[in-house]
Coordinates of C-alpha atoms in Angstrom, one line a residue:
M1 CA 92.1 143.1 103.5
H2 CA 89.8 144.2 100.7
G3 CA 87.6 147.2 101.4
I4 CA 84.6 145.3 100.2
I5 CA 84.7 143.2 103.4
F6 CA 84.4 146.3 105.6
L7 CA 81.5 147.8 103.7
A8 CA 79.7 144.4 103.7
L9 CA 80.2 144.2 107.5
E10 CA 78.6 147.7 107.9
D11 CA 75.6 146.7 105.7
F12 CA 75.2 143.4 107.6
L13 CA 75.1 145.1 111.0
E14 CA 72.6 147.7 109.9
S15 CA 70.4 144.9 108.5
R16 CA 70.5 143.0 111.8
C17 CA 70.5 145.8 114.3
G18 CA 69.3 148.9 112.5
E19 CA 71.1 152.2 111.8
G20 CA 73.4 153.5 114.4
K21 CA 75.3 150.4 115.4
W22 CA 78.2 150.8 113.0
P23 CA 79.7 153.8 114.8
T24 CA 79.5 151.9 118.0
V25 CA 81.4 148.9 116.4
M26 CA 83.9 151.3 115.0
R27 CA 84.6 152.9 118.4
E28 CA 84.9 149.4 120.0
A29 CA 87.5 148.6 117.4
N30 CA 89.3 151.9 118.0
L31 CA 88.7 152.8 114.3
A32 CA 86.2 155.7 114.9
E33 CA 87.9 158.0 112.4
Q34 CA 88.6 155.4 109.7
L35 CA 86.8 155.5 106.3
F36 CA 86.7 152.5 104.0
A37 CA 86.6 152.4 100.2
P38 CA 85.6 149.4 98.1
D39 CA 88.7 149.6 95.8
C40 CA 91.3 149.8 98.6
F41 CA 93.1 147.4 100.9
Y42 CA 93.4 147.8 104.7
P43 CA 95.3 146.0 107.5
D44 CA 94.0 142.6 108.5
E45 CA 94.1 143.7 112.2
S46 CA 91.4 146.3 111.5
A47 CA 89.1 143.7 110.1
F48 CA 89.7 141.3 113.0
D49 CA 89.0 144.1 115.5
L50 CA 85.8 144.9 113.7
F51 CA 84.7 141.3 113.5
A52 CA 85.2 140.9 117.3
A53 CA 83.3 144.0 118.0
A54 CA 80.5 143.0 115.8
A55 CA 80.3 139.6 117.5
G56 CA 80.1 141.4 120.8
I57 CA 77.3 143.6 119.7
L58 CA 75.4 140.6 118.4
N59 CA 76.1 138.6 121.5
Q60 CA 77.3 135.6 119.6
S61 CA 80.5 133.8 118.7
L62 CA 82.9 135.1 116.1
T63 CA 82.5 131.9 114.1
V64 CA 78.7 132.4 113.9
T65 CA 79.1 136.1 113.1
L66 CA 81.5 135.4 110.2
E67 CA 79.3 132.7 108.7
Q68 CA 76.3 135.0 108.9
L69 CA 78.3 137.8 107.3
G70 CA 79.3 135.4 104.5
R71 CA 75.6 134.6 103.8
H72 CA 74.8 138.3 103.8
M73 CA 77.6 139.1 101.4
S74 CA 77.0 136.3 98.9
P75 CA 74.3 137.9 96.7
G76 CA 76.3 141.1 96.4
L77 CA 79.4 139.2 95.4
V78 CA 77.6 137.3 92.7
T79 CA 76.1 140.5 91.3
M80 CA 79.5 142.2 91.3
G81 CA 81.1 139.1 89.6
R82 CA 78.4 139.2 86.9
S83 CA 78.8 142.9 86.3
M84 CA 82.6 142.4 85.9
G85 CA 82.1 139.5 83.5
L86 CA 83.7 137.0 85.9
I87 CA 80.5 135.0 86.5
R88 CA 78.3 133.8 83.7
E89 CA 74.5 134.4 84.0
E90 CA 73.8 130.7 83.7
W91 CA 76.2 129.6 86.4
R92 CA 74.8 128.4 89.7
S93 CA 76.4 127.7 93.1
L94 CA 78.7 124.7 92.1
D95 CA 79.5 126.3 88.7
I96 CA 80.8 129.4 90.5
L97 CA 82.8 127.3 93.0
E98 CA 84.3 125.3 90.1
H99 CA 85.6 128.4 88.5
L100 CA 86.5 130.3 91.7
S101 CA 90.2 129.9 91.7
R102 CA 91.1 130.3 88.0
D103 CA 88.5 132.7 86.7
I104 CA 87.2 134.7 89.7
L105 CA 89.6 135.2 92.6
S106 CA 92.5 135.7 90.2
A107 CA 90.9 139.0 89.1
F108 CA 91.0 140.2 92.7
A109 CA 94.6 139.3 93.4
S110 CA 96.4 142.4 94.6
T111 CA 99.8 143.4 93.7
T112 CA 100.0 145.6 96.8
D113 CA 103.0 144.8 99.0
G114 CA 102.1 142.7 102.0
V115 CA 98.5 141.9 100.7
K116 CA 97.9 138.3 99.9
P117 CA 94.5 136.9 98.9
P118 CA 93.3 133.6 100.4
D119 CA 94.4 130.5 98.6
I120 CA 91.2 128.7 97.8
R121 CA 91.4 125.7 95.4
T122 CA 88.3 124.0 94.2
Y123 CA 87.7 120.9 92.1
R124 CA 84.4 119.6 90.8
L125 CA 84.1 115.9 91.6
T126 CA 80.7 115.4 90.2
Y127 CA 77.7 117.4 89.0
C128 CA 76.6 117.6 92.6
E129 CA 79.9 117.9 94.5
V130 CA 82.8 120.3 94.7
T131 CA 85.7 119.8 97.0
A132 CA 87.5 122.9 98.3
A133 CA 90.7 123.6 100.1
Y134 CA 91.2 126.9 101.9
V135 CA 94.6 128.0 103.0
S136 CA 95.1 131.4 104.7
P137 CA 96.8 132.6 107.9
R138 CA 93.6 134.7 108.5
K139 CA 91.6 131.5 109.1
L140 CA 88.4 133.0 107.9
C141 CA 87.0 129.7 106.8
P142 CA 83.5 130.4 108.4
L143 CA 83.2 133.5 106.2
F144 CA 83.9 131.3 103.1
K145 CA 81.4 128.7 104.3
G146 CA 78.8 131.4 104.8
I147 CA 79.4 132.7 101.2
V148 CA 78.8 129.2 99.9
L149 CA 75.6 128.7 101.8
G150 CA 74.5 132.1 100.8
M151 CA 74.8 131.2 97.1
G152 CA 72.6 128.2 97.8
E153 CA 70.0 130.5 99.3
L154 CA 70.3 132.9 96.4
F155 CA 69.8 130.2 93.7
N156 CA 67.3 128.3 95.8
E157 CA 69.5 125.3 95.9
P158 CA 69.9 122.8 98.8
I159 CA 73.6 123.2 99.5
R160 CA 75.2 121.1 102.2
V161 CA 78.8 121.8 103.4
E162 CA 80.9 119.1 105.2
E163 CA 84.1 120.3 106.9
R164 CA 86.5 117.5 106.8
L165 CA 89.5 119.5 108.1
C166 CA 89.6 122.9 109.7
M167 CA 92.4 125.3 110.5
L168 CA 90.4 126.4 113.6
D169 CA 91.0 122.9 114.9
Q170 CA 94.8 123.2 114.3
A171 CA 94.7 121.5 110.9
P172 CA 97.2 122.8 108.3
I173 CA 94.3 123.6 105.8
C174 CA 90.5 123.7 105.7
R175 CA 89.0 121.0 103.5
L176 CA 85.4 121.2 102.6
S177 CA 83.0 119.1 100.5
V178 CA 80.1 121.2 99.0
H179 CA 77.1 119.1 98.0
L180 CA 74.1 120.0 95.9
D181 CA 71.7 117.9 98.1
N182 CA 69.2 117.1 95.4
P183 CA 68.5 113.3 95.1
T184 CA 67.1 113.7 91.6
L185 CA 70.4 115.1 90.4
K186 CA 72.7 112.9 92.4
H187 CA 73.8 110.8 89.4
H188 CA 73.4 113.6 86.8
V189 CA 76.3 114.0 84.3
D190 CA 76.9 117.0 82.1
I191 CA 77.6 114.8 79.2
E192 CA 78.6 117.4 76.7
R193 CA 80.9 119.2 79.1
E194 CA 82.7 116.0 80.4
F195 CA 83.2 114.4 77.0
R196 CA 84.3 117.7 75.4
T197 CA 87.1 117.7 78.0
V198 CA 88.3 114.2 77.0
H199 CA 87.9 114.9 73.3
S200 CA 89.8 118.2 73.4
R201 CA 92.7 116.5 75.2
I202 CA 92.7 113.5 72.9
Q203 CA 92.5 111.2 75.9
E204 CA 91.4 107.6 76.1
I205 CA 88.5 106.4 78.2
R206 CA 88.7 103.0 79.8
F207 CA 85.6 100.7 79.5
F208 CA 84.7 97.9 81.9
N209 CA 82.4 95.0 81.2
Q210 CA 81.8 91.4 82.1
F211 CA 81.7 88.4 79.7
D212 CA 81.1 84.9 81.0
G213 CA 81.9 86.3 84.4
I214 CA 85.4 87.6 83.5
P215 CA 86.3 91.4 83.3
I216 CA 86.8 92.8 79.8
V217 CA 88.7 96.1 79.9
H218 CA 89.8 98.2 76.9
P219 CA 90.5 101.8 76.1
G220 CA 88.4 103.7 73.7
L221 CA 88.3 107.1 71.9
V222 CA 85.5 109.7 71.8
L223 CA 84.5 110.4 68.2
Q224 CA 81.4 112.5 68.7
Y225 CA 79.6 114.0 71.8
G226 CA 76.5 115.9 72.5
A227 CA 73.9 116.5 75.3
A228 CA 72.1 113.3 74.4
G229 CA 75.1 110.9 74.3
V230 CA 78.4 110.0 72.8
L231 CA 79.9 107.9 70.0
V232 CA 83.1 106.0 70.9
Q233 CA 85.4 103.6 69.1
I234 CA 86.4 100.6 71.1
H235 CA 88.0 97.1 70.8
A236 CA 85.7 94.4 69.3
E237 CA 85.9 92.3 72.6
S238 CA 84.4 95.2 74.5
L239 CA 81.8 95.8 71.8
L240 CA 80.6 92.2 72.2
A241 CA 80.6 92.4 76.0
M242 CA 78.6 95.6 75.8
R243 CA 76.1 94.0 73.5
E244 CA 75.7 91.1 75.9
E245 CA 75.2 93.3 79.0
G246 CA 73.3 96.2 77.3
R247 CA 75.4 98.7 79.2
T248 CA 79.0 99.6 80.1
Y249 CA 81.0 101.2 82.8
L250 CA 83.6 103.8 82.0
A251 CA 86.3 105.8 83.7
L252 CA 87.2 109.3 82.4
P253 CA 90.8 110.5 83.2
H254 CA 89.7 113.7 84.9
L255 CA 86.7 112.4 86.9
P256 CA 87.3 110.6 90.3
R257 CA 83.9 108.9 90.0
G258 CA 83.0 106.3 87.4
L259 CA 80.1 106.5 84.9
Q260 CA 77.7 104.0 83.5
A261 CA 75.9 104.1 80.2
A262 CA 73.3 102.3 78.1
V263 CA 74.4 100.8 74.8
T264 CA 72.1 101.9 72.0
S265 CA 73.7 100.8 68.8
L266 CA 76.9 99.1 67.5
D267 CA 78.7 99.3 64.2
W268 CA 81.0 96.2 63.7
G269 CA 82.5 97.7 60.6
Q270 CA 83.8 100.8 62.4
N271 CA 84.1 99.2 65.9
T272 CA 81.9 102.0 67.3
V273 CA 79.1 102.2 69.8
A274 CA 76.7 104.9 70.8
L275 CA 76.2 105.5 74.5
Q276 CA 73.2 107.2 76.1
Q277 CA 71.6 107.6 79.6
I278 CA 75.0 108.3 81.0
V279 CA 75.0 108.7 84.8
S280 CA 77.6 108.7 87.6
T281 CA 78.2 105.6 89.8
E282 CA 78.5 105.5 93.5
G283 CA 82.3 105.3 93.4
P284 CA 85.3 105.2 91.2
I285 CA 85.6 102.7 88.3
G286 CA 88.9 100.9 87.5
R287 CA 90.6 101.5 90.8
R288 CA 90.6 97.8 92.0
L289 CA 94.0 96.2 92.7
F290 CA 92.7 92.8 91.5
D291 CA 90.3 91.7 88.8
R292 CA 87.0 90.3 90.1
L293 CA 85.6 87.1 88.5
V294 CA 82.0 86.0 88.7
P295 CA 81.7 82.1 89.0
H296 CA 79.9 80.5 86.1
T297 CA 78.7 77.6 88.3
P298 CA 77.5 78.0 91.9
I299 CA 80.3 77.7 94.5
P300 CA 79.2 77.2 98.1
V301 CA 81.2 79.0 100.8
S302 CA 81.1 78.6 104.5
F303 CA 82.6 81.1 106.9
R304 CA 83.0 81.3 110.6
I305 CA 82.6 84.3 112.8
G306 CA 83.7 83.3 116.3
T307 CA 81.8 80.1 117.0
E308 CA 79.0 80.7 114.5
V309 CA 79.2 79.2 111.0
L310 CA 77.3 80.8 108.1
R311 CA 76.8 79.4 104.6
G312 CA 76.2 81.1 101.3
W313 CA 77.3 81.3 97.7
M314 CA 80.3 83.0 96.1
A315 CA 79.2 86.2 94.2
N316 CA 82.6 87.1 93.0
L317 CA 86.3 86.3 93.7
S318 CA 89.6 88.1 93.3
E319 CA 93.1 87.5 94.6
G320 CA 92.4 90.0 97.3
G321 CA 89.0 88.8 98.6
L322 CA 85.6 87.5 97.8
C323 CA 81.9 88.4 98.1
I324 CA 79.4 86.0 99.6
V325 CA 75.6 86.1 99.2
L326 CA 73.4 84.4 101.8
K327 CA 70.0 84.7 103.4
S328 CA 69.7 87.7 105.8
D329 CA 71.2 86.7 109.2
P330 CA 70.8 88.8 112.4
L331 CA 74.4 88.1 113.2
L332 CA 75.6 90.2 110.2
Q333 CA 75.3 93.7 111.8
D334 CA 77.7 96.7 111.6
T335 CA 79.2 95.5 114.8
V336 CA 81.0 92.6 113.0
M337 CA 82.7 94.9 110.5
F338 CA 86.4 94.2 110.3
T339 CA 85.9 91.0 112.3
P340 CA 88.3 88.1 111.6
V341 CA 86.6 85.2 109.7
K342 CA 87.7 81.8 108.5
M343 CA 86.4 80.7 105.0
R344 CA 86.2 77.4 103.3
F345 CA 85.3 76.7 99.6
A346 CA 86.4 74.6 96.7
L347 CA 87.1 75.9 93.2
P348 CA 86.0 73.8 90.1
V349 CA 89.5 73.3 88.7
Q350 CA 91.8 70.3 88.2
T351 CA 95.3 70.1 89.6
V352 CA 98.1 67.9 88.3
D353 CA 100.1 65.8 90.7
T354 CA 103.2 64.4 88.9
R355 CA 103.2 61.4 91.3
T356 CA 99.6 60.3 90.5
E357 CA 97.1 61.7 88.0
T358 CA 95.0 64.8 87.5
E359 CA 92.7 65.2 90.5
T360 CA 90.2 67.7 91.8
A361 CA 91.7 70.6 93.7
P362 CA 91.3 70.3 97.5
K363 CA 89.2 72.8 99.5
I364 CA 90.7 76.2 100.2
M365 CA 90.7 77.4 103.8
L366 CA 91.5 81.1 104.3
D367 CA 91.6 83.7 106.9
G368 CA 90.3 87.2 106.3
N369 CA 88.3 90.2 107.7
I370 CA 84.8 91.5 106.9
L371 CA 85.2 94.6 104.9
H372 CA 81.6 95.5 104.0
I373 CA 78.0 94.3 104.7
D374 CA 75.0 95.1 102.6
E375 CA 71.4 93.9 103.0
Q376 CA 68.8 94.0 100.2
E377 CA 65.6 92.1 99.6
G378 CA 66.2 89.5 102.3
R379 CA 69.8 88.8 101.4
H380 CA 73.1 89.8 102.8
R381 CA 76.2 90.5 100.6
V382 CA 79.4 90.2 102.6
R383 CA 82.7 91.4 101.2
I384 CA 85.7 89.7 102.9
V385 CA 89.3 90.7 102.3
F386 CA 91.9 87.9 102.4
K387 CA 94.9 87.9 104.7
P388 CA 98.1 87.0 102.7
L389 CA 97.5 83.9 100.7
A390 CA 99.6 80.7 101.1
V391 CA 101.4 79.6 98.0
N392 CA 99.1 76.6 97.3
D393 CA 95.9 78.7 97.8
A394 CA 97.2 81.4 95.5
R395 CA 98.1 78.8 92.9
Q396 CA 94.6 77.4 92.9
I397 CA 93.0 80.8 92.5
H398 CA 95.4 81.6 89.6
A399 CA 94.6 78.3 88.0
Y400 CA 90.8 79.0 88.2
F401 CA 91.3 82.5 86.8
H402 CA 93.5 81.1 83.9
V403 CA 91.0 78.5 82.9
R404 CA 88.0 80.9 83.0
H405 CA 89.9 83.5 81.0
Q406 CA 90.9 81.0 78.3
H407 CA 87.4 79.7 78.0
A408 CA 85.8 83.2 77.8
H409 CA 88.3 84.5 75.3
R410 CA 87.9 81.5 73.0
R411 CA 84.2 82.1 73.0
L412 CA 84.7 85.9 72.5
Q413 CA 86.9 85.3 69.4
T414 CA 84.4 82.9 67.9
L415 CA 81.5 85.3 68.3
I416 CA 83.5 88.2 67.0
A417 CA 84.5 86.2 63.9
D418 CA 80.8 85.4 63.3
Q419 CA 79.9 89.2 63.5
Q420 CA 82.6 90.2 61.1
K421 CA 81.7 87.6 58.4

């Protein structure tokens, strides 16, 4: 193990207990004659013996001791990283974590036989979240967690660490989520940085909008980017849908979360649009298995939970499920999540029976399960996922989607032609 750890432990104990405790800890670890240098490596066993002796002196668990040691070490590690040119002056906690594997730890990798640095892999999910995986037979994850929390204290940032998996609980790796717990920055996007990545890789972005209730999805290219916004080139259908909505949703290849942006100007001659006020969404964009369609006329839906029947209106529909909006009902609590339900509704489509004439499609009766419940402003939104559809039910939903898509695309093409005259 690196000598820096041993020297940091000595300094930590003196700050907590005063001078004179380090020789005691060294004797407890049977290392009374050992000297440590910051540029050398020493057996792991020596470190573990010293950690255990320090925990005994402090009368606390080894886990707590390691985390406190990590907090104590953090400012010194940042200072050392800056002096070595590994950490930029403007970087803060999550920036350092983002560059930890590639730009920082790689400089400390030892070629000494038998010495292997910890495998810590980090990935920045959003401006306010980094996910980290720690793999090491040493299982010093509390030390790493303490270093992360110490950086938050150093930079006066509210850092929160969630341990999703831990090697100390017999998991194969430690997986942590590190959050910058600042509500004002929750949806912040470093626009220049994220779109520079896409532009430099010559990657396409996918854009998602609605027009007449149907999804409009097209790829687009980044032409220009800056701190204030971006200029992208996109299909005319998406341009029109963006103009109608005044905003767009987009998925960048390297970001697991989606983005939303305000549409500020369109150029029909170049098929370009300027996007500003770009922020992150609550979840990913473009990961749905089925397209969702918003009804253009009200469609009543009744659904039964046990013996209770509730009635509302269809907010959207897909081949995989639907969303129902209704007045707030005390029955719709978290306790009914994943509860089986029976639904009944009729779609405004015509079916053709070769034996008679065209007639209105019959009501659809489906089984499903409640997937999500949300309540806002006196209304519940209930997302229900379908059980496998019967052939006739699937045919009706397909017919409804087909009619709606045809109607919307005809209107789209007419409006686009008018714009291009």
